[in-house]
Amino acid sequence: MSEENAKTLIWHAQTADAALQALDATPAGLGSEQALARLVSYGPNLLPSPKPRSAWLRFLAQFNNVLVLVLLGAGAVTLLLGHYVDTGVIVGVTILNALIGLIQEGKAEAALEAIRSMLTPGASVLRDGQRQQIDAADLVPGDIVLLAEGDRVPADLRLFELKNLRIEESTLTGEAMPVEKSLAPVSSDSVPGDRLCMAFSGTLVVYGQGRGVVVATGLATELGQISAMLARVEEIDTPMLRKMGEFSKLLTIAIGALTLAIFVGGVGLGSYGWDEMFMVAVGISIAAIPEGLPAIVTITLAIGVQRMAQRNAIVRRLPAVETLGSVTVICTDKTGTLTRNEMSVQRVATREHLFEVGGVGYGPEGGIQLDGQNIAPSEYAVLSELALAGLLCNDAQVNQQAEGWRLQGDPTEGALCTLAMKTGLQHASEDTRAPRRDVLPFAAEHRFMATAHDSAIYLKGAPEAVLARCSLQRSLAGDGPLDVAYWENQNEALAAQGLRVLALACRSVPTVGASEAGDPGVDGGTESPASLAPTKAVCGLSVESLGTDFVLLGLVGIIDPPREEAKRAVAQCRTAGIRVKMITGDHAITARAIGEQLGLGAQTLTGVEIEAMSDAQLQAAVKDTDIFARASPAHKLRLVEALQAGGEVVAMTGDGVNDAPALKRASVGVAMGQKGTEVAKEAAEMVLTDDNFASISHAVEEGRTVYENIRKSILYILPTNGGEVGAILVAMLLGWQMPIMPVQILWVNMVTEVTLSLSLAFLPAVAGSMLRPPRDPAEPLLSAFLGWRVLVVTCLMTAAALILFQWELQAGSSLATARTVAVNMVVMGEIAYLLNCRDLERSVLSLEGIFGNKPAWIGIAIVMVLQLAFTYLPWLQSWFGTADVSLAAWGRIALGGLAILLLVEAEKALMARLRKRG
């Protein structure tokens, strides 16, 4: 078969022999020359790694902001006019903004390096008929790869030989449990999680051995196809960036139109010369531009990043902080995020009883209940023997370490060890009392495991496989005929709850001395006295020798239970109006069971159903469905796009390579830091260091706080700029001299305004922030209510500055002194209004309201020192054109500030009454 035809084959639908033939390969492997020729043809078995951005490029990226560009434009104007101090201040601020963003991104990258771990595997292959260890990059299609426990699969393989092979594929498919591999081909349209005859690049062998022929390398692997899909996904702007961009454009247009109108009007009326009007226009444009806003937004986001880091969330890109606050839907993985990633026995069914097992994790905490009442396991002989069978027919170990209980081995077997400990059994003592003499390992062909001990053989496995080996069942009355219908009903009932069901059985082995004397055993037989060692050892276990005369002990139902904190977090999100949707590679029944425990409902869509839907049908379906099972990477990406098409702001969590395209497309991608792959982390905006859904809920709360604080900062900054513009505009219309010079405006905007508004970034979450629904993504940055507040405060600032400016001139003060008073009045108005802004709707006229924000008073103290220097230091007087101010003038300035504080509070009260009436 030609190379091109081989590339297009659906390998999982081919027999192993057909795959070998198509690749012109044999089980003995390729020859060295043949492998070298294919390496030249196919290329190395590598995925293209993204080139990291240099610090220089990341620094330049910080200037990709409309407000920053407007600010640089203002700097260019001042430079042309020869106002070098103004230019220096503007350039300094823009560089400071860029450095803050650069440093913060660098901190996030450094934090990620501490939790990243990537294996670059070698590969064990057959070449020239000999086993060799080569670099995985040198693998080519047709190579024969040998797999053993602990290996990471180096390429996509079509398996042709295996022994009890189980592979953990969660990073690729989302499947929670290791997959038992088989050799039979599967349907051509099966999803990767159902392709049992394949081993995929990047997955991990957890048990057994196998051999496979390489059918795909590099970008042709499932991993590579996801990488290519990731490259095609377009990122979308965050809501804040879109709104800030729109706001900045509108503000720029408004400032330009106002400046041009004033210049043309002033010159056209003949009252002013063009050169004088040009300076007035420059003053108005500088006054109107909120030069400090980019710095405030950046710093507020950076503070949010630091707060999130304290709550186990590392943010890689600053805008993601605010976006979390506007999230309307969280799409989350199941295993390890909503669940503990620790299997636990929750139900035990015997012939007479259905026991409920409490506790989660691998520690022996949690009791056993029957009919809602705690019981002593030792009083139930069948339960005790079932627990013993699960402990001895087991290759796992659960040990207590300094950091808690830790599992060594298969998670399902670990759950059985924990069940035994909850019944009072200990692994070490039982192994000593009943040492293992032989074992028949679990295999996909027979679907059970058996171990032989001196007095018994224990059997554990899939219910249908174990039932076929049983003729009796254990009960309180002793052993009796097997009631197949009863056990099939129990199996179906447990499986319907999303539990993984295992059956356990035993068969007694007669020993020398057993017939002389002994205590009756739990199975009604006899045991040899402890002083008399058995002389018959059981060995040579095989499928054929087991027979069909086992005694069924019962069934156990096992599941990876939801985290308790995840349950609370999901409930909190729902209270906050945020929909939580679980998207997993697990089977629908398991996903539904976990979803119901989390309060997500029962409606479920599978990957096959998603595949059959059009985009319009999927958009309608995602509105009412919260559980999606057996989802492939393409399905996850479609789900995110369908939600976004419906106007939702989507956060997507994930840990595997299969999650990366959806993580990149989502409004906020959230990767897992502990078990997440490098690809997932690179695609995401945020990384959780504890892999816990509850941390996402905390991050959403912090995001809402950040947005609210940014909004307060904008609402705080605009009236100051408006007051300066208003003062200049009114003075011009009345024929007065300019009350504030451009360089003085820059001092106010860049020094005092920024210093004071920084305190708003430290405000804590507003009470009840997670009791409100998410804000409408279409909501403008400034609502009508906030626009009204800006207008009111602008008028108050304008009036206060002009009144005191004219007061000083009428009193005979110099123009420099009058301007200095006007500037200080604007700053005092800023201080008063800062106290108002602690709460935008409720009164702050209380001790807590006025003095409760410590950062605000620190900022006020700093600004007062700066203003005294601005007013009285000779070298600053020469720079900014200021003059000494009398104590009486300071008194009038203080009264003006108090008036602004009280009038804004009166406006709040009036608006509150109007809202109640409305």
Short mmCIF file of C-alpha atoms in Angstrom, two decimals, residues 75-327:
data_model
loop_
_atom_site.label_atom_id
_atom_site.label_comp_id
_atom_site.label_asym_id
_atom_site.label_seq_id
_atom_site.Cartn_x
_atom_site.Cartn_y
_atom_site.Cartn_z
CA GLY A 75 2.86 63.91 24.85
CA ALA A 76 3.70 64.60 21.22
CA VAL A 77 1.63 67.82 21.32
CA THR A 78 3.39 69.08 24.44
CA LEU A 79 6.77 68.25 22.90
CA LEU A 80 5.98 70.27 19.77
CA LEU A 81 4.92 73.18 21.97
CA GLY A 82 8.18 73.01 23.89
CA HIS A 83 6.56 72.02 27.20
CA TYR A 84 9.28 69.52 28.05
CA VAL A 85 8.20 69.03 31.67
CA ASP A 86 4.74 68.02 30.47
CA THR A 87 6.25 65.67 27.90
CA GLY A 88 8.54 64.09 30.48
CA VAL A 89 5.63 63.43 32.85
CA ILE A 90 3.48 61.85 30.12
CA VAL A 91 6.26 59.61 28.77
CA GLY A 92 7.23 58.59 32.30
CA VAL A 93 3.69 57.54 33.11
CA THR A 94 3.27 55.46 29.94
CA ILE A 95 6.56 53.67 30.58
CA LEU A 96 5.49 53.04 34.19
CA ASN A 97 2.23 51.51 32.93
CA ALA A 98 4.11 49.22 30.57
CA LEU A 99 6.60 48.15 33.22
CA ILE A 100 3.82 47.26 35.67
CA GLY A 101 2.16 44.99 33.08
CA LEU A 102 5.50 43.45 32.06
CA ILE A 103 6.55 42.71 35.63
CA GLN A 104 3.19 41.19 36.47
CA GLU A 105 3.29 38.87 33.45
CA GLY A 106 6.82 37.88 34.40
CA LYS A 107 5.70 37.01 37.93
CA ALA A 108 2.91 34.84 36.57
CA GLU A 109 5.32 33.01 34.22
CA ALA A 110 7.76 32.42 37.09
CA ALA A 111 4.97 30.99 39.24
CA LEU A 112 3.94 28.68 36.41
CA GLU A 113 7.50 27.37 36.02
CA ALA A 114 7.35 26.04 39.57
CA ILE A 115 4.38 23.78 38.80
CA ARG A 116 5.14 22.75 35.23
CA SER A 117 6.46 19.29 34.51
CA MET A 118 6.85 17.79 31.09
CA LEU A 119 8.32 14.43 30.18
CA THR A 120 10.29 14.05 27.00
CA PRO A 121 10.04 10.28 26.65
CA GLY A 122 12.30 7.89 24.94
CA ALA A 123 10.89 4.85 23.17
CA SER A 124 11.61 1.16 23.41
CA VAL A 125 11.43 -0.26 19.86
CA LEU A 126 12.37 -3.24 17.74
CA ARG A 127 14.88 -2.30 15.05
CA ASP A 128 16.82 -4.83 13.00
CA GLY A 129 15.14 -7.52 15.08
CA GLN A 130 16.73 -6.16 18.27
CA ARG A 131 15.21 -4.25 21.17
CA GLN A 132 16.58 -0.70 21.25
CA GLN A 133 16.01 2.47 23.26
CA ILE A 134 15.77 5.50 20.97
CA ASP A 135 14.72 9.12 21.20
CA ALA A 136 10.97 9.38 20.68
CA ALA A 137 11.60 12.08 18.07
CA ASP A 138 13.16 9.41 15.82
CA LEU A 139 10.05 7.22 15.69
CA VAL A 140 8.49 6.65 12.29
CA PRO A 141 5.28 4.95 11.06
CA GLY A 142 5.88 1.21 10.95
CA ASP A 143 8.12 1.13 14.04
CA ILE A 144 7.22 -1.53 16.61
CA VAL A 145 6.99 0.04 20.09
CA LEU A 146 7.14 -1.99 23.31
CA LEU A 147 5.01 -0.67 26.19
CA ALA A 148 5.37 -1.46 29.88
CA GLU A 149 3.96 -0.09 33.12
CA GLY A 150 5.14 3.48 33.71
CA ASP A 151 5.86 4.25 30.05
CA ARG A 152 4.46 7.29 28.31
CA VAL A 153 3.19 6.34 24.87
CA PRO A 154 5.53 8.10 22.38
CA ALA A 155 3.31 8.05 19.24
CA ASP A 156 -0.10 6.81 18.08
CA LEU A 157 -0.01 3.00 17.98
CA ARG A 158 -2.28 0.28 16.61
CA LEU A 159 -1.90 -2.43 19.24
CA PHE A 160 -1.31 -5.99 18.06
CA GLU A 161 -0.15 -7.72 21.23
CA LEU A 162 -1.00 -7.03 24.87
CA LYS A 163 -1.14 -8.52 28.32
CA ASN A 164 -3.44 -6.83 30.86
CA LEU A 165 -2.67 -3.44 29.30
CA ARG A 166 -4.34 -0.42 30.91
CA ILE A 167 -3.59 3.14 29.81
CA GLU A 168 -4.52 6.38 31.55
CA GLU A 169 -5.84 8.71 28.83
CA SER A 170 -7.41 11.53 30.82
CA THR A 171 -5.14 14.24 29.39
CA LEU A 172 -6.35 13.36 25.89
CA THR A 173 -9.91 12.08 26.29
CA GLY A 174 -10.99 13.19 29.78
CA GLU A 175 -11.69 9.55 30.75
CA ALA A 176 -11.32 9.38 34.54
CA MET A 177 -10.28 5.73 34.83
CA PRO A 178 -7.46 3.86 33.08
CA VAL A 179 -8.71 2.22 29.90
CA GLU A 180 -8.49 -1.54 29.44
CA LYS A 181 -7.07 -2.14 25.98
CA SER A 182 -8.09 -4.88 23.54
CA LEU A 183 -7.06 -5.92 20.04
CA ALA A 184 -10.39 -5.99 18.21
CA PRO A 185 -11.09 -3.16 15.75
CA VAL A 186 -13.89 -0.73 16.59
CA SER A 187 -16.36 1.34 14.61
CA SER A 188 -14.83 3.92 12.32
CA ASP A 189 -16.90 6.73 13.89
CA SER A 190 -15.97 5.91 17.51
CA VAL A 191 -14.57 8.73 19.63
CA PRO A 192 -10.95 8.46 20.88
CA GLY A 193 -12.09 7.29 24.32
CA ASP A 194 -13.73 4.22 22.73
CA ARG A 195 -10.82 3.24 20.47
CA LEU A 196 -9.67 0.40 22.70
CA CYS A 197 -7.25 -1.03 20.14
CA MET A 198 -5.23 2.20 20.00
CA ALA A 199 -2.59 3.75 22.25
CA PHE A 200 -2.27 7.50 21.85
CA SER A 201 0.77 9.72 22.07
CA GLY A 202 1.23 11.38 25.46
CA THR A 203 -0.90 8.90 27.45
CA LEU A 204 0.47 6.80 30.31
CA VAL A 205 0.68 3.03 30.75
CA VAL A 206 -0.43 2.24 34.30
CA TYR A 207 -0.58 -1.56 34.14
CA GLY A 208 0.47 -4.48 31.99
CA GLN A 209 2.43 -4.71 28.78
CA GLY A 210 1.80 -4.34 25.07
CA ARG A 211 3.20 -3.96 21.61
CA GLY A 212 1.95 -1.72 18.83
CA VAL A 213 2.89 -0.46 15.42
CA VAL A 214 3.35 3.28 14.99
CA VAL A 215 0.60 4.60 12.72
CA ALA A 216 1.04 8.36 13.26
CA THR A 217 3.78 10.69 14.46
CA GLY A 218 4.08 14.41 15.12
CA LEU A 219 1.21 16.51 13.86
CA ALA A 220 -0.55 13.42 12.45
CA THR A 221 -1.22 12.04 15.96
CA GLU A 222 -4.38 12.81 17.92
CA LEU A 223 -2.19 15.10 20.01
CA GLY A 224 -0.90 16.80 16.88
CA GLN A 225 -4.39 17.30 15.45
CA ILE A 226 -5.43 19.05 18.65
CA SER A 227 -2.31 21.22 18.36
CA ALA A 228 -3.30 22.18 14.81
CA MET A 229 -6.86 22.91 15.95
CA LEU A 230 -5.44 25.10 18.71
CA ALA A 231 -3.43 27.10 16.18
CA ARG A 232 -6.60 27.83 14.19
CA VAL A 233 -8.65 29.02 17.17
CA GLU A 234 -9.07 32.78 17.32
CA GLU A 235 -8.85 34.47 20.69
CA ILE A 236 -11.52 37.04 21.54
CA ASP A 237 -11.16 40.31 23.38
CA THR A 238 -12.31 40.46 26.96
CA PRO A 239 -15.45 42.51 27.77
CA MET A 240 -13.37 45.09 29.60
CA LEU A 241 -10.96 45.55 26.69
CA ARG A 242 -13.86 45.93 24.26
CA LYS A 243 -15.62 48.44 26.49
CA MET A 244 -12.44 50.36 27.25
CA GLY A 245 -11.68 50.48 23.53
CA GLU A 246 -15.15 51.79 22.72
CA PHE A 247 -15.02 54.25 25.62
CA SER A 248 -11.58 55.51 24.58
CA LYS A 249 -12.66 56.01 20.96
CA LEU A 250 -15.76 57.92 21.97
CA LEU A 251 -13.77 60.00 24.45
CA THR A 252 -11.11 60.75 21.84
CA ILE A 253 -13.73 61.82 19.29
CA ALA A 254 -15.54 63.96 21.88
CA ILE A 255 -12.32 65.64 23.02
CA GLY A 256 -11.24 66.30 19.43
CA ALA A 257 -14.62 67.72 18.47
CA LEU A 258 -14.79 69.91 21.59
CA THR A 259 -11.27 71.22 21.14
CA LEU A 260 -11.80 72.01 17.47
CA ALA A 261 -15.14 73.70 18.16
CA ILE A 262 -13.63 75.88 20.90
CA PHE A 263 -10.64 76.84 18.75
CA VAL A 264 -12.75 77.69 15.70
CA GLY A 265 -15.37 79.45 17.82
CA GLY A 266 -12.85 81.51 19.74
CA VAL A 267 -10.99 82.63 16.65
CA GLY A 268 -14.20 83.13 14.65
CA LEU A 269 -15.77 85.36 17.31
CA GLY A 270 -12.72 87.55 17.16
CA SER A 271 -12.31 87.67 20.90
CA TYR A 272 -9.00 85.81 20.91
CA GLY A 273 -6.02 85.50 18.63
CA TRP A 274 -5.35 82.14 17.03
CA ASP A 275 -2.17 81.61 19.06
CA GLU A 276 -3.98 82.29 22.33
CA MET A 277 -6.88 80.05 21.33
CA PHE A 278 -4.43 77.34 20.36
CA MET A 279 -3.08 77.29 23.91
CA VAL A 280 -6.62 77.25 25.31
CA ALA A 281 -7.45 74.30 23.05
CA VAL A 282 -4.30 72.48 24.18
CA GLY A 283 -5.22 73.12 27.80
CA ILE A 284 -8.71 71.74 27.28
CA SER A 285 -7.46 68.63 25.45
CA ILE A 286 -4.91 67.88 28.17
CA ALA A 287 -7.53 68.51 30.85
CA ALA A 288 -10.04 66.21 29.16
CA ILE A 289 -7.71 63.26 28.58
CA PRO A 290 -7.74 60.97 31.66
CA GLU A 291 -3.97 60.44 31.57
CA GLY A 292 -3.99 58.48 34.80
CA LEU A 293 -6.68 56.00 33.74
CA PRO A 294 -4.41 53.40 32.05
CA ALA A 295 -2.19 53.36 35.14
CA ILE A 296 -5.17 52.97 37.45
CA VAL A 297 -6.70 50.14 35.41
CA THR A 298 -3.37 48.31 35.20
CA ILE A 299 -2.63 48.67 38.90
CA THR A 300 -6.16 47.64 39.90
CA LEU A 301 -5.84 44.51 37.77
CA ALA A 302 -2.41 43.79 39.24
CA ILE A 303 -3.77 44.03 42.78
CA GLY A 304 -6.55 41.64 41.77
CA VAL A 305 -3.88 39.25 40.47
CA GLN A 306 -2.09 39.30 43.81
CA ARG A 307 -5.33 38.64 45.68
CA MET A 308 -6.18 35.74 43.39
CA ALA A 309 -2.72 34.24 43.85
CA GLN A 310 -3.42 34.10 47.58
CA ARG A 311 -6.52 32.04 46.73
CA ASN A 312 -4.74 29.48 44.51
CA ALA A 313 -5.30 31.20 41.15
CA ILE A 314 -2.37 32.41 39.05
CA VAL A 315 -3.36 34.88 36.34
CA ARG A 316 -1.18 34.92 33.22
CA ARG A 317 -2.84 37.85 31.45
CA LEU A 318 -4.05 40.89 33.36
CA PRO A 319 -7.38 41.53 31.55
CA ALA A 320 -8.54 38.03 32.55
CA VAL A 321 -8.92 39.27 36.12
CA GLU A 322 -11.79 41.56 35.26
CA THR A 323 -13.29 39.17 32.72
CA LEU A 324 -13.87 36.64 35.49
CA GLY A 325 -16.16 39.14 37.12
CA SER A 326 -18.42 39.22 34.06
CA VAL A 327 -18.58 35.45 33.54
#
